[in-house]
């Protein structure tokens, strides 16, 4: 049953309890939501800190735009959460760059919560705290190292992902910084009711508060936001405090309205933080939103959470804003300002509205400006004199061409002819100048940058330091990009190929030639793949059905087996839900199946071409199932991951069947996090991939006196010296993990980012990077610039990538 969620803001400024909390939105999916977001309810909780100035409408616009971006981003849920956070980061960063010269900045702490049925996915930017209280346990979600210091200080968007399963009666408390009086209460047993818990939190201290208290109850899947209507006064901007408990203004009682339609009535609240007095220039307004606002719907329906959680990387700023060097300089200024915390005022005072500023006296133009204006004026005067001279010559010359000998009086051209000539002659001059530039000027630009690229190539060949070599070859490519913007020749193509080859050698990149598997796009989102020597299996993320493909008769690509039946449904006495994971079975098994699938309730589905699928439920563990998210087979044994329950259950196999009750892999050591999205097993070594991209490992102990030991996180080792000044793994977005076939077994991690679309290969146990597999560059690469949804590798070392409804394969994987 869908859950109703009640939100109760805890907002106090200078002793005043305020019902409406700015930056808090609770939204249902709009009617025109993109595919994949139809069943996601969203909670946005934005805190702004700094010494900049925001009005109520600006504040609401930032939060509303984040929600709009979320509902316009398709595919994986974490991709939509990341894209929304990146939009807030870009908005604040651009504003900070425009105001940093005045010493003003704003930094955002953001918590986004996407609720799909009973599954709640949380992303945090900045040192946000989330306390989850259930009937039997309490969990504190706070990862400041992963979530970073906040948004708006640099181009990177740091995020921490977490997942939890909500039940009726569960409560969540979200805040940026808590009063010290709460320390003894946060870990105490939960109060009997939401109102009682709210009263306890608000009466423990008289300090300022900024938090959100939520409770889930059985219902129709709606949000109940407890807040009052705003008072009607003239809207004025108010300064943000330089603290992690920022100052806000009252927000609107209807949180999902478009910022453009937000009323301008609000009350300026008091602040207990110092506000800079040297406010000398008007605050820049936020830019217009690139997305449209959506209306609010009343309810949603449930949808299963996909087993694979791809994520996207932070997009770069548009090329028209600032040069890279300027961006880094501005970001350094903001970072320095961020590290210094201002003192707290001893006496709380109300903030006076910012008065209108006196108009700025125009500055005297600089010497360069006056010189430029003088040159332009001289050019205009010269053009006019030339036009008048040519017009006079035409006036005297044209009568001599006419066969009129009766009079020697010159013919005076009409006013229309004179206007026509006055327009035509400058156009001719401009056209000639443009032709000359395109003929000779662009060629000169091409020669200049090509020459610089050749010089940098010669310099790179003389360097011995791998980092300097990498930078040198990158400079070669940068100059070639500019040269080819004027003209592309065989010389630039050859030089680019040489530079890319040297970079790939330094960075450990192996290029593979991929080919499309199907003649047309399948039109589905593939979340998992499995492959045997001849079969390729695709899991449809939308309905949990498996599609089988086999090599075509022509020898080019693959063709679909339309008779293959492996999908959710009723099989005998068992009902199988949408499949969440699949694996290819060995050729010999007692059921003669080629594919094994599993649903979220632990039901196995055995499938084979030309046969009716057979369902066999796994014996449930002692604690019963929470939600199965992935499984893997090793040495005939089945390892089933229940991420919400933080468990991996092991079933001993007998000829492909699993009838015995399972045992708990971790023994007495239960993992702390629920965000595991994939796993692989090799003997007694278990490798787990988390939603934020890091790995953890566990070694199973078969000695009763020695417990199973886990390491979280497990560091990845990069042996390539060219990466010494960069963190390769911090910029990667790992979403799936698998083992390659024997005998040279290694771990593959899929980087789903659109810029790389690569697969990282690591050595087991040491987790040392061996190399990266990436598509070829240029026109020979058929893969579009979109995120990779799934990866698999066959026992014949064929690598498959699923991208945007198509599968691409490479047969030359070493």
CSV table of C-alpha atoms in Angstrom, one decimal, residues 436-761:
chain,number,residue,atom,x,y,z
A,436,UNK,CA,39.7,38.2,-47.9
A,437,UNK,CA,39.4,37.1,-44.2
A,438,UNK,CA,37.9,33.7,-45.1
A,439,UNK,CA,40.5,33.2,-47.8
A,440,UNK,CA,43.6,34.3,-46.0
A,441,UNK,CA,42.7,35.1,-42.3
A,442,UNK,CA,41.2,31.7,-41.5
A,443,UNK,CA,44.1,30.0,-43.2
A,444,UNK,CA,46.5,32.1,-41.1
A,445,UNK,CA,44.7,31.0,-37.9
A,446,UNK,CA,44.9,27.4,-39.0
A,447,UNK,CA,48.6,27.6,-39.7
A,448,UNK,CA,49.2,29.3,-36.4
A,449,UNK,CA,47.5,26.7,-34.2
A,450,UNK,CA,48.8,23.8,-36.3
A,451,UNK,CA,52.3,25.1,-35.8
A,452,UNK,CA,51.8,25.4,-32.1
A,453,UNK,CA,50.5,21.8,-32.0
A,454,UNK,CA,53.6,20.6,-33.9
A,455,UNK,CA,55.8,22.5,-31.5
A,456,UNK,CA,54.1,20.9,-28.4
A,457,UNK,CA,54.4,17.5,-30.0
A,458,UNK,CA,58.2,17.9,-30.4
A,459,UNK,CA,58.3,19.1,-26.7
A,460,UNK,CA,56.3,16.1,-25.5
A,461,UNK,CA,58.6,13.7,-27.2
A,462,UNK,CA,61.6,15.1,-25.2
A,463,UNK,CA,59.9,14.8,-21.8
A,464,UNK,CA,60.5,11.8,-19.5
A,465,UNK,CA,58.0,12.6,-16.7
A,466,UNK,CA,54.7,10.8,-17.4
A,467,UNK,CA,52.6,13.6,-15.9
A,468,UNK,CA,54.4,16.2,-18.1
A,469,UNK,CA,54.0,13.9,-21.1
A,470,UNK,CA,50.3,13.6,-20.6
A,471,UNK,CA,49.9,17.4,-20.2
A,472,UNK,CA,52.0,17.9,-23.3
A,473,UNK,CA,49.9,15.6,-25.5
A,474,UNK,CA,46.7,17.1,-24.1
A,475,UNK,CA,48.0,20.5,-25.2
A,476,UNK,CA,48.6,19.1,-28.7
A,477,UNK,CA,44.9,18.0,-28.9
A,478,UNK,CA,43.7,21.4,-27.6
A,479,UNK,CA,45.5,23.3,-30.3
A,480,UNK,CA,44.3,20.8,-32.9
A,481,UNK,CA,40.7,21.4,-31.9
A,482,UNK,CA,41.2,25.1,-32.5
A,483,UNK,CA,43.0,24.5,-35.8
A,484,UNK,CA,40.3,22.1,-37.1
A,485,UNK,CA,37.6,24.7,-36.3
A,486,UNK,CA,39.1,26.6,-39.2
A,487,UNK,CA,40.0,23.7,-41.5
A,488,UNK,CA,40.4,20.0,-41.1
A,489,UNK,CA,43.1,18.3,-43.2
A,490,UNK,CA,44.9,15.0,-43.4
A,491,UNK,CA,47.8,16.6,-41.5
A,492,UNK,CA,45.7,17.4,-38.4
A,493,UNK,CA,44.0,14.0,-38.6
A,494,UNK,CA,47.4,12.2,-38.5
A,495,UNK,CA,48.7,14.4,-35.7
A,496,UNK,CA,45.5,13.8,-33.6
A,497,UNK,CA,45.8,10.0,-34.1
A,498,UNK,CA,49.4,10.1,-32.9
A,499,UNK,CA,48.5,12.3,-29.8
A,500,UNK,CA,45.6,10.0,-28.8
A,501,UNK,CA,47.8,6.9,-29.2
A,502,UNK,CA,50.4,8.4,-26.9
A,503,UNK,CA,47.7,9.4,-24.3
A,504,UNK,CA,46.1,6.0,-24.4
A,505,UNK,CA,49.5,4.4,-23.7
A,506,UNK,CA,50.2,6.7,-20.8
A,507,UNK,CA,46.7,6.3,-19.3
A,508,UNK,CA,46.4,2.5,-19.8
A,509,UNK,CA,43.5,2.7,-22.2
A,510,UNK,CA,42.8,-0.1,-24.7
A,511,UNK,CA,40.5,0.9,-27.6
A,512,UNK,CA,38.0,-1.6,-28.9
A,513,UNK,CA,36.0,-1.5,-32.1
A,514,UNK,CA,32.3,-1.9,-31.2
A,515,UNK,CA,29.5,-2.8,-33.6
A,516,UNK,CA,25.7,-2.5,-33.2
A,517,UNK,CA,24.1,-5.9,-32.4
A,518,UNK,CA,20.7,-5.1,-33.9
A,519,UNK,CA,19.7,-3.5,-37.2
A,520,UNK,CA,17.2,-1.3,-35.4
A,521,UNK,CA,16.8,0.2,-31.9
A,522,UNK,CA,15.0,-2.1,-29.5
A,523,UNK,CA,13.2,0.8,-27.8
A,524,UNK,CA,13.7,-0.6,-24.3
A,525,UNK,CA,15.9,0.3,-21.3
A,526,UNK,CA,18.2,-2.6,-20.6
A,527,UNK,CA,19.2,-2.9,-16.9
A,528,UNK,CA,21.0,-6.3,-16.9
A,529,UNK,CA,22.7,-8.6,-19.5
A,530,UNK,CA,24.0,-12.1,-19.5
A,531,UNK,CA,25.8,-14.0,-22.2
A,532,UNK,CA,26.9,-17.6,-23.1
A,533,UNK,CA,28.9,-18.8,-26.0
A,534,UNK,CA,26.0,-18.2,-28.5
A,535,UNK,CA,23.2,-16.6,-26.5
A,536,UNK,CA,22.7,-13.0,-25.4
A,537,UNK,CA,20.0,-12.2,-22.8
A,538,UNK,CA,18.7,-8.7,-22.1
A,539,UNK,CA,16.6,-7.8,-19.0
A,540,UNK,CA,13.9,-5.1,-19.8
A,541,UNK,CA,14.0,-2.7,-16.8
A,542,UNK,CA,10.4,-1.6,-17.4
A,543,UNK,CA,8.6,-4.9,-17.1
A,544,UNK,CA,11.2,-7.4,-15.8
A,545,UNK,CA,11.0,-9.6,-19.0
A,546,UNK,CA,14.1,-11.3,-20.5
A,547,UNK,CA,14.8,-11.1,-24.3
A,548,UNK,CA,17.0,-13.6,-26.0
A,549,UNK,CA,19.2,-12.9,-29.0
A,550,UNK,CA,21.5,-15.1,-31.0
A,551,UNK,CA,23.9,-14.5,-33.9
A,552,UNK,CA,22.2,-13.8,-37.2
A,553,UNK,CA,22.4,-16.2,-40.1
A,554,UNK,CA,24.3,-13.5,-42.1
A,555,UNK,CA,27.1,-13.5,-39.6
A,556,UNK,CA,26.5,-9.8,-38.9
A,557,UNK,CA,25.0,-8.8,-35.5
A,558,UNK,CA,22.3,-10.6,-33.7
A,559,UNK,CA,18.6,-11.5,-34.2
A,560,UNK,CA,15.8,-11.7,-31.6
A,561,UNK,CA,14.2,-15.0,-30.6
A,562,UNK,CA,10.5,-14.0,-30.6
A,563,UNK,CA,9.5,-17.5,-29.3
A,564,UNK,CA,11.6,-17.2,-26.1
A,565,UNK,CA,9.3,-16.9,-23.1
A,566,UNK,CA,10.9,-15.7,-19.8
A,567,UNK,CA,8.8,-13.1,-18.1
A,568,UNK,CA,6.7,-12.4,-14.9
A,569,UNK,CA,3.6,-14.4,-14.5
A,570,UNK,CA,1.9,-17.5,-12.9
A,571,UNK,CA,3.8,-20.8,-13.3
A,572,UNK,CA,2.0,-23.7,-11.6
A,573,UNK,CA,1.4,-22.8,-8.0
A,574,UNK,CA,3.9,-19.9,-7.9
A,575,UNK,CA,3.6,-16.3,-9.1
A,576,UNK,CA,6.8,-14.7,-10.3
A,577,UNK,CA,7.1,-10.9,-10.2
A,578,UNK,CA,9.3,-8.6,-12.5
A,579,UNK,CA,12.8,-10.1,-12.6
A,580,UNK,CA,15.5,-7.9,-11.0
A,581,UNK,CA,18.6,-9.9,-12.1
A,582,UNK,CA,19.6,-12.7,-14.5
A,583,UNK,CA,22.6,-15.0,-15.1
A,584,UNK,CA,23.5,-17.5,-17.8
A,585,UNK,CA,23.5,-21.1,-16.6
A,586,UNK,CA,26.1,-23.8,-17.5
A,587,UNK,CA,25.2,-26.2,-20.2
A,588,UNK,CA,24.7,-29.1,-17.9
A,589,UNK,CA,22.0,-28.8,-15.2
A,590,UNK,CA,19.1,-31.0,-14.1
A,591,UNK,CA,16.4,-28.6,-15.4
A,592,UNK,CA,18.1,-28.1,-18.8
A,593,UNK,CA,17.7,-24.4,-18.5
A,594,UNK,CA,20.0,-21.8,-20.2
A,595,UNK,CA,19.0,-18.8,-18.1
A,596,UNK,CA,18.2,-18.2,-14.5
A,597,UNK,CA,16.3,-15.1,-13.2
A,598,UNK,CA,15.1,-14.0,-9.8
A,599,UNK,CA,12.4,-11.5,-8.6
A,600,UNK,CA,12.4,-9.3,-5.6
A,601,UNK,CA,10.7,-12.0,-3.5
A,602,UNK,CA,13.3,-14.7,-4.0
A,603,UNK,CA,11.4,-16.7,-6.7
A,604,UNK,CA,13.7,-18.3,-9.3
A,605,UNK,CA,12.6,-18.6,-12.9
A,606,UNK,CA,14.4,-21.2,-15.1
A,607,UNK,CA,14.1,-20.5,-18.9
A,608,UNK,CA,15.3,-22.3,-22.0
A,609,UNK,CA,14.5,-21.8,-25.8
A,610,UNK,CA,11.5,-23.8,-26.9
A,611,UNK,CA,10.4,-24.6,-23.4
A,612,UNK,CA,7.9,-23.3,-20.8
A,613,UNK,CA,9.7,-21.5,-18.0
A,614,UNK,CA,9.7,-23.2,-14.6
A,615,UNK,CA,9.4,-21.3,-11.3
A,616,UNK,CA,11.0,-22.6,-8.1
A,617,UNK,CA,11.0,-20.4,-5.0
A,618,UNK,CA,14.1,-20.2,-2.8
A,619,UNK,CA,13.7,-21.3,0.8
A,620,UNK,CA,13.3,-18.0,2.7
A,621,UNK,CA,16.0,-17.1,5.3
A,622,UNK,CA,15.1,-17.0,9.0
A,623,UNK,CA,14.5,-13.2,8.8
A,624,UNK,CA,12.5,-13.6,5.7
A,625,UNK,CA,13.1,-11.4,2.6
A,626,UNK,CA,13.4,-7.7,2.6
A,627,UNK,CA,13.9,-7.1,-1.1
A,628,UNK,CA,16.2,-9.2,-3.4
A,629,UNK,CA,18.3,-6.8,-5.5
A,630,UNK,CA,21.0,-9.0,-7.1
A,631,UNK,CA,22.4,-12.5,-7.2
A,632,UNK,CA,25.5,-14.3,-8.5
A,633,UNK,CA,26.7,-18.0,-8.8
A,634,UNK,CA,30.1,-19.4,-8.0
A,635,UNK,CA,31.1,-23.0,-7.9
A,636,UNK,CA,27.5,-24.1,-8.1
A,637,UNK,CA,26.5,-22.1,-5.0
A,638,UNK,CA,24.0,-19.2,-5.2
A,639,UNK,CA,24.7,-15.9,-3.4
A,640,UNK,CA,21.6,-13.7,-3.0
A,641,UNK,CA,21.8,-10.0,-1.9
A,642,UNK,CA,19.1,-8.4,0.1
A,643,UNK,CA,20.3,-4.8,0.2
A,644,UNK,CA,17.5,-3.3,2.4
A,645,UNK,CA,18.2,-6.0,5.0
A,646,UNK,CA,22.0,-5.7,4.6
A,647,UNK,CA,22.3,-9.4,4.0
A,648,UNK,CA,23.9,-11.9,1.6
A,649,UNK,CA,22.4,-15.4,1.8
A,650,UNK,CA,24.3,-18.4,0.5
A,651,UNK,CA,22.5,-21.5,-1.0
A,652,UNK,CA,24.4,-24.7,-1.6
A,653,UNK,CA,23.5,-25.9,-5.1
A,654,UNK,CA,22.7,-29.4,-6.3
A,655,UNK,CA,22.6,-29.8,-10.1
A,656,UNK,CA,21.4,-26.2,-10.6
A,657,UNK,CA,18.7,-26.4,-7.9
A,658,UNK,CA,18.7,-24.9,-4.4
A,659,UNK,CA,16.4,-26.6,-1.9
A,660,UNK,CA,18.4,-26.2,1.4
A,661,UNK,CA,17.9,-23.3,3.7
A,662,UNK,CA,20.6,-20.6,3.3
A,663,UNK,CA,23.3,-19.4,5.7
A,664,UNK,CA,24.3,-15.8,6.4
A,665,UNK,CA,27.6,-14.9,4.7
A,666,UNK,CA,28.7,-12.2,7.1
A,667,UNK,CA,28.3,-14.3,10.3
A,668,UNK,CA,28.3,-11.9,13.3
A,669,UNK,CA,29.5,-8.8,11.3
A,670,UNK,CA,26.6,-7.1,9.5
A,671,UNK,CA,27.4,-4.3,7.1
A,672,UNK,CA,26.5,-0.8,8.2
A,673,UNK,CA,25.2,0.4,4.8
A,674,UNK,CA,22.2,-0.5,2.7
A,675,UNK,CA,23.4,1.0,-0.5
A,676,UNK,CA,25.0,-2.0,-2.2
A,677,UNK,CA,23.9,-2.2,-5.8
A,678,UNK,CA,26.0,-5.2,-7.2
A,679,UNK,CA,28.3,-8.0,-6.0
A,680,UNK,CA,30.7,-10.7,-7.3
A,681,UNK,CA,32.1,-13.7,-5.6
A,682,UNK,CA,35.3,-15.7,-6.0
A,683,UNK,CA,35.8,-18.5,-3.6
A,684,UNK,CA,35.5,-17.0,-0.1
A,685,UNK,CA,36.1,-13.4,-1.3
A,686,UNK,CA,33.0,-11.2,-1.7
A,687,UNK,CA,33.2,-7.9,-3.5
A,688,UNK,CA,30.4,-5.3,-3.2
A,689,UNK,CA,29.8,-2.2,-5.2
A,690,UNK,CA,28.0,0.7,-3.4
A,691,UNK,CA,25.8,3.4,-4.9
A,692,UNK,CA,28.4,6.1,-4.5
A,693,UNK,CA,30.9,4.0,-6.5
A,694,UNK,CA,33.2,2.7,-3.8
A,695,UNK,CA,33.9,-1.0,-3.2
A,696,UNK,CA,33.9,-3.1,0.0
A,697,UNK,CA,35.3,-6.6,0.4
A,698,UNK,CA,34.6,-9.5,2.8
A,699,UNK,CA,36.5,-12.7,3.3
A,700,UNK,CA,34.4,-15.6,4.6
A,701,UNK,CA,35.9,-17.5,7.5
A,702,UNK,CA,35.2,-21.3,7.7
A,703,UNK,CA,36.8,-21.4,11.1
A,704,UNK,CA,34.2,-20.9,13.8
A,705,UNK,CA,36.6,-19.1,16.2
A,706,UNK,CA,37.6,-16.7,13.4
A,707,UNK,CA,34.9,-14.2,12.3
A,708,UNK,CA,34.3,-13.2,8.7
A,709,UNK,CA,36.2,-9.9,8.2
A,710,UNK,CA,35.1,-7.0,5.9
A,711,UNK,CA,36.9,-3.9,4.7
A,712,UNK,CA,34.8,-0.8,3.8
A,713,UNK,CA,35.9,1.0,1.8
A,714,UNK,CA,38.5,-1.1,-0.1
A,715,UNK,CA,41.0,1.2,-1.8
A,716,UNK,CA,41.5,0.9,-5.6
A,717,UNK,CA,45.1,1.0,-6.7
A,718,UNK,CA,46.2,3.0,-9.8
A,719,UNK,CA,49.7,2.0,-10.9
A,720,UNK,CA,49.9,4.4,-13.9
A,721,UNK,CA,52.2,7.3,-13.0
A,722,UNK,CA,50.6,9.7,-15.5
A,723,UNK,CA,47.6,10.0,-13.0
A,724,UNK,CA,49.7,11.2,-10.1
A,725,UNK,CA,48.2,14.6,-10.1
A,726,UNK,CA,44.6,13.4,-10.6
A,727,UNK,CA,42.1,11.1,-8.9
A,728,UNK,CA,40.9,8.8,-11.7
A,729,UNK,CA,38.4,6.8,-9.5
A,730,UNK,CA,36.8,9.9,-8.0
A,731,UNK,CA,35.6,11.0,-11.4
A,732,UNK,CA,34.3,7.6,-12.5
A,733,UNK,CA,30.7,6.5,-12.0
A,734,UNK,CA,30.7,2.8,-11.4
A,735,UNK,CA,27.3,1.2,-11.7
A,736,UNK,CA,27.9,-2.6,-12.4
A,737,UNK,CA,30.5,-5.2,-11.6
A,738,UNK,CA,31.3,-8.6,-13.0
A,739,UNK,CA,34.1,-11.2,-13.3
A,740,UNK,CA,35.6,-12.1,-16.7
A,741,UNK,CA,35.8,-15.7,-17.8
A,742,UNK,CA,38.6,-18.1,-16.7
A,743,UNK,CA,41.5,-18.6,-16.9
A,744,UNK,CA,42.6,-15.0,-16.7
A,745,UNK,CA,39.9,-13.9,-14.3
A,746,UNK,CA,39.7,-10.3,-13.4
A,747,UNK,CA,37.1,-7.8,-12.0
A,748,UNK,CA,35.3,-5.5,-14.5
A,749,UNK,CA,33.7,-2.2,-13.3
A,750,UNK,CA,31.4,-0.3,-15.6
A,751,UNK,CA,31.9,3.5,-15.8
A,752,UNK,CA,28.5,4.6,-17.1
A,753,UNK,CA,29.5,8.2,-17.7
A,754,UNK,CA,28.7,9.6,-21.2
A,755,UNK,CA,32.2,11.0,-21.6
A,756,UNK,CA,34.1,7.8,-21.1
A,757,UNK,CA,31.6,4.8,-21.5
A,758,UNK,CA,34.5,2.6,-20.3
A,759,UNK,CA,35.1,-0.6,-18.5
A,760,UNK,CA,37.8,-0.7,-15.8
A,761,UNK,CA,39.7,-4.0,-15.3
